[in-house]
Amino acid sequence: MEVRAMKDTTGFDYERTDINATGIGRIALGLGLFVIATPLLMPLVFPQAMSHRTPSAPPALSADAPQLEITPRRDLQHLRRGDDELAQSYGWTDRGRGVVRIPVARAMELLARKGLPAWPSP
């Protein structure tokens, strides 16, 4: 078996070939042609972009557009008062089918006394 001694120093080398200057020139030329040709070709691709129309009037709001809340705190208080009145009063939900609403406190009393029909009792 032959044993070779390792060198303590490694040799440095450099790139022996260089990039081709004509290749760099062709890439630069192609990029320049692309930058110049693109704005010139865009009207052919997107002809509707060439017609500059200004609107004659601002768009009208549709009837379905929501109203802006000018006084949100007062509107919320009004909504809560209405909800409280519904939760604490009697009234018809569907008169034709005989469905009524009752106050929440009364409904809880009835439920505690009678229970639910399909609910297991303790």
CSV table of N, CA and C in Angstrom, one decimal:
chain,number,residue,atom,x,y,z
A,1,MET,N,0.8,-1.2,0.0
A,1,MET,CA,0.0,0.0,0.0
A,1,MET,C,0.9,1.2,0.0
A,2,GLU,N,0.5,2.2,-0.8
A,2,GLU,CA,1.3,3.4,-1.0
A,2,GLU,C,0.6,4.5,-0.2
A,3,VAL,N,1.3,5.2,0.6
A,3,VAL,CA,0.8,6.3,1.4
A,3,VAL,C,1.3,7.6,0.8
A,4,ARG,N,0.5,8.5,0.5
A,4,ARG,CA,0.9,9.8,0.0
A,4,ARG,C,0.8,10.8,1.1
A,5,ALA,N,1.7,11.6,1.2
A,5,ALA,CA,1.7,12.7,2.2
A,5,ALA,C,0.8,13.8,1.7
A,6,MET,N,0.0,14.3,2.6
A,6,MET,CA,-1.0,15.4,2.3
A,6,MET,C,-0.2,16.7,2.4
A,7,LYS,N,-0.6,17.6,1.5
A,7,LYS,CA,0.0,18.9,1.6
A,7,LYS,C,-0.6,19.7,2.6
A,8,ASP,N,0.1,20.5,3.3
A,8,ASP,CA,-0.4,21.4,4.4
A,8,ASP,C,-1.1,22.6,3.8
A,9,THR,N,-0.8,23.0,2.6
A,9,THR,CA,-1.4,24.2,2.0
A,9,THR,C,-2.1,23.7,0.8
A,10,THR,N,-3.2,24.4,0.5
A,10,THR,CA,-4.0,24.1,-0.6
A,10,THR,C,-3.8,25.2,-1.7
A,11,GLY,N,-3.8,24.8,-2.9
A,11,GLY,CA,-3.6,25.8,-3.9
A,11,GLY,C,-4.8,26.6,-4.3
A,12,PHE,N,-4.6,27.9,-4.6
A,12,PHE,CA,-5.7,28.7,-5.0
A,12,PHE,C,-5.7,28.8,-6.5
A,13,ASP,N,-7.0,28.9,-7.0
A,13,ASP,CA,-7.1,28.9,-8.4
A,13,ASP,C,-8.1,30.1,-8.8
A,14,TYR,N,-8.3,30.3,-10.0
A,14,TYR,CA,-9.2,31.4,-10.5
A,14,TYR,C,-10.0,30.8,-11.7
A,15,GLU,N,-11.0,31.6,-12.0
A,15,GLU,CA,-11.9,31.2,-13.1
A,15,GLU,C,-11.1,31.4,-14.4
A,16,ARG,N,-11.0,30.3,-15.2
A,16,ARG,CA,-10.2,30.3,-16.4
A,16,ARG,C,-11.0,30.9,-17.6
A,17,THR,N,-12.3,30.8,-17.5
A,17,THR,CA,-13.1,31.4,-18.7
A,17,THR,C,-13.9,32.6,-18.2
A,18,ASP,N,-14.2,33.4,-19.1
A,18,ASP,CA,-15.0,34.6,-18.7
A,18,ASP,C,-16.3,34.6,-19.5
A,19,ILE,N,-17.3,35.4,-19.1
A,19,ILE,CA,-18.5,35.4,-19.8
A,19,ILE,C,-18.3,36.1,-21.1
A,20,ASN,N,-19.1,35.7,-22.1
A,20,ASN,CA,-18.9,36.2,-23.4
A,20,ASN,C,-19.5,37.7,-23.5
A,21,ALA,N,-18.8,38.6,-23.9
A,21,ALA,CA,-19.3,40.0,-24.0
A,21,ALA,C,-20.4,40.2,-25.0
A,22,THR,N,-20.4,39.4,-26.1
A,22,THR,CA,-21.5,39.5,-27.0
A,22,THR,C,-22.8,39.0,-26.4
A,23,GLY,N,-22.7,38.0,-25.5
A,23,GLY,CA,-23.9,37.5,-24.8
A,23,GLY,C,-24.5,38.6,-24.0
A,24,ILE,N,-23.7,39.3,-23.2
A,24,ILE,CA,-24.1,40.4,-22.4
A,24,ILE,C,-24.8,41.5,-23.2
A,25,GLY,N,-24.1,41.8,-24.4
A,25,GLY,CA,-24.7,42.8,-25.3
A,25,GLY,C,-26.0,42.5,-25.8
A,26,ARG,N,-26.2,41.2,-26.2
A,26,ARG,CA,-27.5,40.7,-26.7
A,26,ARG,C,-28.6,40.8,-25.6
A,27,ILE,N,-28.3,40.4,-24.4
A,27,ILE,CA,-29.2,40.5,-23.3
A,27,ILE,C,-29.6,42.0,-23.1
A,28,ALA,N,-28.7,42.9,-23.1
A,28,ALA,CA,-29.0,44.3,-22.9
A,28,ALA,C,-29.8,44.9,-24.0
A,29,LEU,N,-29.5,44.5,-25.2
A,29,LEU,CA,-30.2,44.9,-26.4
A,29,LEU,C,-31.7,44.4,-26.3
A,30,GLY,N,-31.8,43.2,-26.0
A,30,GLY,CA,-33.2,42.6,-25.9
A,30,GLY,C,-34.0,43.3,-24.8
A,31,LEU,N,-33.4,43.5,-23.7
A,31,LEU,CA,-34.1,44.2,-22.6
A,31,LEU,C,-34.5,45.6,-23.0
A,32,GLY,N,-33.6,46.3,-23.7
A,32,GLY,CA,-33.9,47.7,-24.2
A,32,GLY,C,-35.1,47.7,-25.2
A,33,LEU,N,-35.0,46.7,-26.1
A,33,LEU,CA,-36.1,46.6,-27.1
A,33,LEU,C,-37.5,46.3,-26.4
A,34,PHE,N,-37.4,45.5,-25.4
A,34,PHE,CA,-38.6,45.1,-24.6
A,34,PHE,C,-39.2,46.4,-24.0
A,35,VAL,N,-38.3,47.1,-23.3
A,35,VAL,CA,-38.8,48.3,-22.6
A,35,VAL,C,-39.4,49.3,-23.6
A,36,ILE,N,-38.8,49.5,-24.7
A,36,ILE,CA,-39.3,50.4,-25.7
A,36,ILE,C,-40.6,49.9,-26.4
A,37,ALA,N,-40.6,48.6,-26.7
A,37,ALA,CA,-41.8,48.1,-27.5
A,37,ALA,C,-43.0,47.9,-26.6
A,38,THR,N,-42.9,47.6,-25.4
A,38,THR,CA,-44.1,47.3,-24.5
A,38,THR,C,-45.1,48.4,-24.5
A,39,PRO,N,-44.7,49.7,-24.3
A,39,PRO,CA,-45.8,50.7,-24.3
A,39,PRO,C,-46.3,51.0,-25.7
A,40,LEU,N,-45.6,50.7,-26.7
A,40,LEU,CA,-46.1,50.8,-28.1
A,40,LEU,C,-47.1,49.8,-28.5
A,41,LEU,N,-46.9,48.6,-27.9
A,41,LEU,CA,-47.8,47.4,-28.2
A,41,LEU,C,-49.0,47.3,-27.4
A,42,MET,N,-49.0,48.0,-26.2
A,42,MET,CA,-50.2,47.9,-25.3
A,42,MET,C,-51.5,48.4,-25.9
A,43,PRO,N,-51.5,49.5,-26.6
A,43,PRO,CA,-52.8,49.9,-27.2
A,43,PRO,C,-53.4,48.9,-28.2
A,44,LEU,N,-52.5,48.1,-28.8
A,44,LEU,CA,-53.0,47.0,-29.7
A,44,LEU,C,-53.6,45.9,-28.9
A,45,VAL,N,-53.0,45.6,-27.8
A,45,VAL,CA,-53.5,44.5,-26.9
A,45,VAL,C,-54.8,44.9,-26.2
A,46,PHE,N,-54.8,46.1,-25.6
A,46,PHE,CA,-55.9,46.7,-24.9
A,46,PHE,C,-56.5,48.0,-25.5
A,47,PRO,N,-57.2,47.9,-26.6
A,47,PRO,CA,-57.7,49.1,-27.3
A,47,PRO,C,-58.7,49.9,-26.4
A,48,GLN,N,-59.4,49.3,-25.5
A,48,GLN,CA,-60.4,50.1,-24.7
A,48,GLN,C,-59.7,51.0,-23.8
A,49,ALA,N,-58.4,50.8,-23.5
A,49,ALA,CA,-57.7,51.7,-22.6
A,49,ALA,C,-57.3,53.0,-23.2
A,50,MET,N,-57.5,53.1,-24.5
A,50,MET,CA,-57.1,54.3,-25.2
A,50,MET,C,-58.2,55.4,-25.2
A,51,SER,N,-59.5,54.9,-25.0
A,51,SER,CA,-60.6,55.9,-24.9
A,51,SER,C,-60.7,56.5,-23.5
A,52,HIS,N,-60.3,57.7,-23.4
A,52,HIS,CA,-60.3,58.4,-22.1
A,52,HIS,C,-61.7,59.1,-22.0
A,53,ARG,N,-62.6,58.5,-21.2
A,53,ARG,CA,-63.9,59.0,-20.9
A,53,ARG,C,-64.0,59.6,-19.5
A,54,THR,N,-64.5,60.8,-19.4
A,54,THR,CA,-64.7,61.3,-18.1
A,54,THR,C,-66.2,61.2,-17.8
A,55,PRO,N,-66.6,60.8,-16.6
A,55,PRO,CA,-68.0,60.7,-16.3
A,55,PRO,C,-68.7,62.0,-16.3
A,56,SER,N,-69.9,62.0,-16.9
A,56,SER,CA,-70.7,63.3,-17.0
A,56,SER,C,-71.3,63.7,-15.7
A,57,ALA,N,-71.6,62.7,-14.9
A,57,ALA,CA,-72.2,62.9,-13.5
A,57,ALA,C,-71.7,61.9,-12.6
A,58,PRO,N,-71.6,62.2,-11.3
A,58,PRO,CA,-71.2,61.2,-10.3
A,58,PRO,C,-72.2,60.1,-10.3
A,59,PRO,N,-71.8,58.9,-9.9
A,59,PRO,CA,-72.8,57.8,-9.9
A,59,PRO,C,-73.9,58.0,-8.8
A,60,ALA,N,-75.1,57.7,-9.2
A,60,ALA,CA,-76.2,57.9,-8.2
A,60,ALA,C,-76.2,56.7,-7.2
A,61,LEU,N,-76.6,57.1,-6.0
A,61,LEU,CA,-76.7,56.0,-5.0
A,61,LEU,C,-77.9,55.2,-5.3
A,62,SER,N,-77.8,53.9,-5.1
A,62,SER,CA,-78.9,53.0,-5.3
A,62,SER,C,-79.9,53.1,-4.1
A,63,ALA,N,-81.1,52.8,-4.4
A,63,ALA,CA,-82.1,52.8,-3.3
A,63,ALA,C,-81.8,51.8,-2.2
A,64,ASP,N,-81.0,50.8,-2.5
A,64,ASP,CA,-80.7,49.7,-1.6
A,64,ASP,C,-79.6,50.1,-0.7
A,65,ALA,N,-79.0,51.3,-0.9
A,65,ALA,CA,-77.8,51.7,-0.1
A,65,ALA,C,-78.3,51.9,1.4
A,66,PRO,N,-77.5,51.4,2.4
A,66,PRO,CA,-77.9,51.6,3.8
A,66,PRO,C,-77.7,53.1,4.2
A,67,GLN,N,-78.6,53.5,5.1
A,67,GLN,CA,-78.5,54.9,5.6
A,67,GLN,C,-77.4,55.0,6.6
A,68,LEU,N,-76.7,56.1,6.6
A,68,LEU,CA,-75.6,56.3,7.5
A,68,LEU,C,-76.2,56.6,8.9
A,69,GLU,N,-75.6,56.1,9.9
A,69,GLU,CA,-76.0,56.4,11.3
A,69,GLU,C,-75.4,57.7,11.7
A,70,ILE,N,-76.3,58.7,11.9
A,70,ILE,CA,-75.8,60.0,12.4
A,70,ILE,C,-75.7,60.0,13.9
A,71,THR,N,-76.6,59.4,14.6
A,71,THR,CA,-76.5,59.4,16.0
A,71,THR,C,-76.5,57.9,16.5
A,72,PRO,N,-75.4,57.2,16.4
A,72,PRO,CA,-75.4,55.8,16.7
A,72,PRO,C,-75.8,55.4,18.1
A,73,ARG,N,-75.4,56.2,19.1
A,73,ARG,CA,-75.7,55.9,20.5
A,73,ARG,C,-77.2,56.0,20.7
A,74,ARG,N,-77.9,57.0,20.2
A,74,ARG,CA,-79.3,57.2,20.4
A,74,ARG,C,-80.0,56.0,19.6
A,75,ASP,N,-79.5,55.7,18.4
A,75,ASP,CA,-80.1,54.6,17.6
A,75,ASP,C,-80.1,53.3,18.4
A,76,LEU,N,-78.9,53.0,19.0
A,76,LEU,CA,-78.8,51.8,19.8
A,76,LEU,C,-79.7,51.8,21.0
A,77,GLN,N,-79.8,52.9,21.7
A,77,GLN,CA,-80.7,53.0,22.8
A,77,GLN,C,-82.2,52.7,22.4
A,78,HIS,N,-82.5,53.3,21.3
A,78,HIS,CA,-83.9,53.1,20.7
A,78,HIS,C,-84.1,51.6,20.4
A,79,LEU,N,-83.1,51.0,19.8
A,79,LEU,CA,-83.2,49.5,19.4
A,79,LEU,C,-83.4,48.7,20.7
A,80,ARG,N,-82.6,49.0,21.7
A,80,ARG,CA,-82.6,48.2,22.9
A,80,ARG,C,-84.0,48.4,23.7
A,81,ARG,N,-84.5,49.6,23.6
A,81,ARG,CA,-85.8,49.9,24.3
A,81,ARG,C,-86.9,49.0,23.5
A,82,GLY,N,-86.8,49.0,22.2
A,82,GLY,CA,-87.8,48.2,21.5
A,82,GLY,C,-87.6,46.7,21.8
A,83,ASP,N,-86.4,46.2,21.9
A,83,ASP,CA,-86.2,44.8,22.2
A,83,ASP,C,-86.7,44.5,23.6
A,84,ASP,N,-86.5,45.4,24.6
A,84,ASP,CA,-87.0,45.2,26.0
A,84,ASP,C,-88.5,45.2,26.0
A,85,GLU,N,-89.1,46.1,25.2
A,85,GLU,CA,-90.6,46.1,25.2
A,85,GLU,C,-91.1,44.8,24.6
A,86,LEU,N,-90.5,44.3,23.6
A,86,LEU,CA,-90.9,43.0,23.1
A,86,LEU,C,-90.7,41.8,24.1
A,87,ALA,N,-89.6,41.9,24.8
A,87,ALA,CA,-89.3,40.8,25.7
A,87,ALA,C,-90.1,40.8,27.0
A,88,GLN,N,-90.8,42.0,27.3
A,88,GLN,CA,-91.6,42.1,28.5
A,88,GLN,C,-93.1,42.3,28.2
A,89,SER,N,-93.5,41.9,27.0
A,89,SER,CA,-95.0,42.1,26.7
A,89,SER,C,-95.5,40.9,26.0
A,90,TYR,N,-96.9,40.9,26.0
A,90,TYR,CA,-97.6,39.8,25.3
A,90,TYR,C,-97.9,40.4,23.9
A,91,GLY,N,-98.1,39.5,22.9
A,91,GLY,CA,-98.4,39.9,21.6
A,91,GLY,C,-98.5,38.7,20.6
A,92,TRP,N,-99.1,38.9,19.5
A,92,TRP,CA,-99.3,37.9,18.5
A,92,TRP,C,-98.0,37.8,17.7
A,93,THR,N,-97.6,36.5,17.5
A,93,THR,CA,-96.5,36.2,16.5
A,93,THR,C,-97.1,35.8,15.2
A,94,ASP,N,-98.1,34.9,15.2
A,94,ASP,CA,-98.8,34.5,14.1
A,94,ASP,C,-100.2,34.2,14.5
A,95,ARG,N,-101.1,35.2,14.2
A,95,ARG,CA,-102.5,35.2,14.7
A,95,ARG,C,-103.2,34.0,14.0
A,96,GLY,N,-103.0,33.8,12.7
A,96,GLY,CA,-103.6,32.7,12.0
A,96,GLY,C,-103.4,31.3,12.5
A,97,ARG,N,-102.2,31.1,13.0
A,97,ARG,CA,-101.8,29.8,13.6
A,97,ARG,C,-102.0,29.8,15.1
A,98,GLY,N,-102.3,30.9,15.7
A,98,GLY,CA,-102.5,31.0,17.1
A,98,GLY,C,-101.2,31.0,17.9
A,99,VAL,N,-100.2,31.6,17.4
A,99,VAL,CA,-98.9,31.6,18.0
A,99,VAL,C,-98.7,33.0,18.7
A,100,VAL,N,-98.4,33.0,20.0
A,100,VAL,CA,-98.3,34.3,20.7
A,100,VAL,C,-96.9,34.3,21.3
A,101,ARG,N,-96.5,35.6,21.7
A,101,ARG,CA,-95.3,35.7,22.5
A,101,ARG,C,-95.7,36.1,23.9
A,102,ILE,N,-94.9,35.7,24.9
A,102,ILE,CA,-95.1,36.0,26.2
A,102,ILE,C,-93.8,36.6,26.8
A,103,PRO,N,-93.9,37.3,27.9
A,103,PRO,CA,-92.7,37.9,28.5
A,103,PRO,C,-91.7,36.8,28.9
A,104,VAL,N,-90.4,37.1,28.8
A,104,VAL,CA,-89.4,36.1,29.1
A,104,VAL,C,-89.5,35.6,30.5
A,105,ALA,N,-89.8,36.5,31.5
A,105,ALA,CA,-89.9,36.0,32.9
A,105,ALA,C,-91.0,35.0,33.1
A,106,ARG,N,-92.1,35.3,32.4
A,106,ARG,CA,-93.3,34.4,32.5
A,106,ARG,C,-92.9,33.0,31.8
A,107,ALA,N,-92.2,33.1,30.7
A,107,ALA,CA,-91.8,31.9,30.0
A,107,ALA,C,-90.9,31.0,30.9
A,108,MET,N,-90.0,31.7,31.6
A,108,MET,CA,-89.1,30.9,32.5
A,108,MET,C,-89.8,30.3,33.6
A,109,GLU,N,-90.8,31.0,34.2
A,109,GLU,CA,-91.7,30.4,35.2
A,109,GLU,C,-92.4,29.1,34.8
A,110,LEU,N,-93.0,29.3,33.6
A,110,LEU,CA,-93.7,28.1,33.0
A,110,LEU,C,-92.8,26.9,32.7
A,111,LEU,N,-91.7,27.2,32.2
A,111,LEU,CA,-90.7,26.2,31.9
A,111,LEU,C,-90.2,25.5,33.1
A,112,ALA,N,-90.0,26.3,34.2
A,112,ALA,CA,-89.5,25.7,35.5
A,112,ALA,C,-90.5,24.8,36.1
A,113,ARG,N,-91.8,25.2,36.0
A,113,ARG,CA,-92.9,24.5,36.6
A,113,ARG,C,-93.2,23.2,35.8
A,114,LYS,N,-93.4,23.4,34.5
A,114,LYS,CA,-93.8,22.2,33.6
A,114,LYS,C,-92.7,21.4,33.0
A,115,GLY,N,-91.6,22.1,32.8
A,115,GLY,CA,-90.4,21.4,32.1
A,115,GLY,C,-90.7,21.3,30.6
A,116,LEU,N,-89.7,20.7,30.0
A,116,LEU,CA,-89.8,20.4,28.5
A,116,LEU,C,-90.4,19.0,28.3
A,117,PRO,N,-91.2,18.8,27.3
A,117,PRO,CA,-91.9,17.5,27.1
A,117,PRO,C,-90.9,16.4,26.8
A,118,ALA,N,-89.9,16.7,26.0
A,118,ALA,CA,-88.9,15.6,25.6
A,118,ALA,C,-87.6,15.6,26.4
A,119,TRP,N,-87.6,16.4,27.5
A,119,TRP,CA,-86.4,16.5,28.3
A,119,TRP,C,-86.4,15.6,29.5
A,120,PRO,N,-85.4,14.8,29.7
A,120,PRO,CA,-85.4,13.9,30.8
A,120,PRO,C,-85.4,14.7,32.2
A,121,SER,N,-86.2,14.2,33.1
A,121,SER,CA,-86.3,14.9,34.4
A,121,SER,C,-85.3,14.2,35.4
A,122,PRO,N,-84.8,14.9,36.4
A,122,PRO,CA,-83.8,14.3,37.3
A,122,PRO,C,-84.4,13.3,38.2
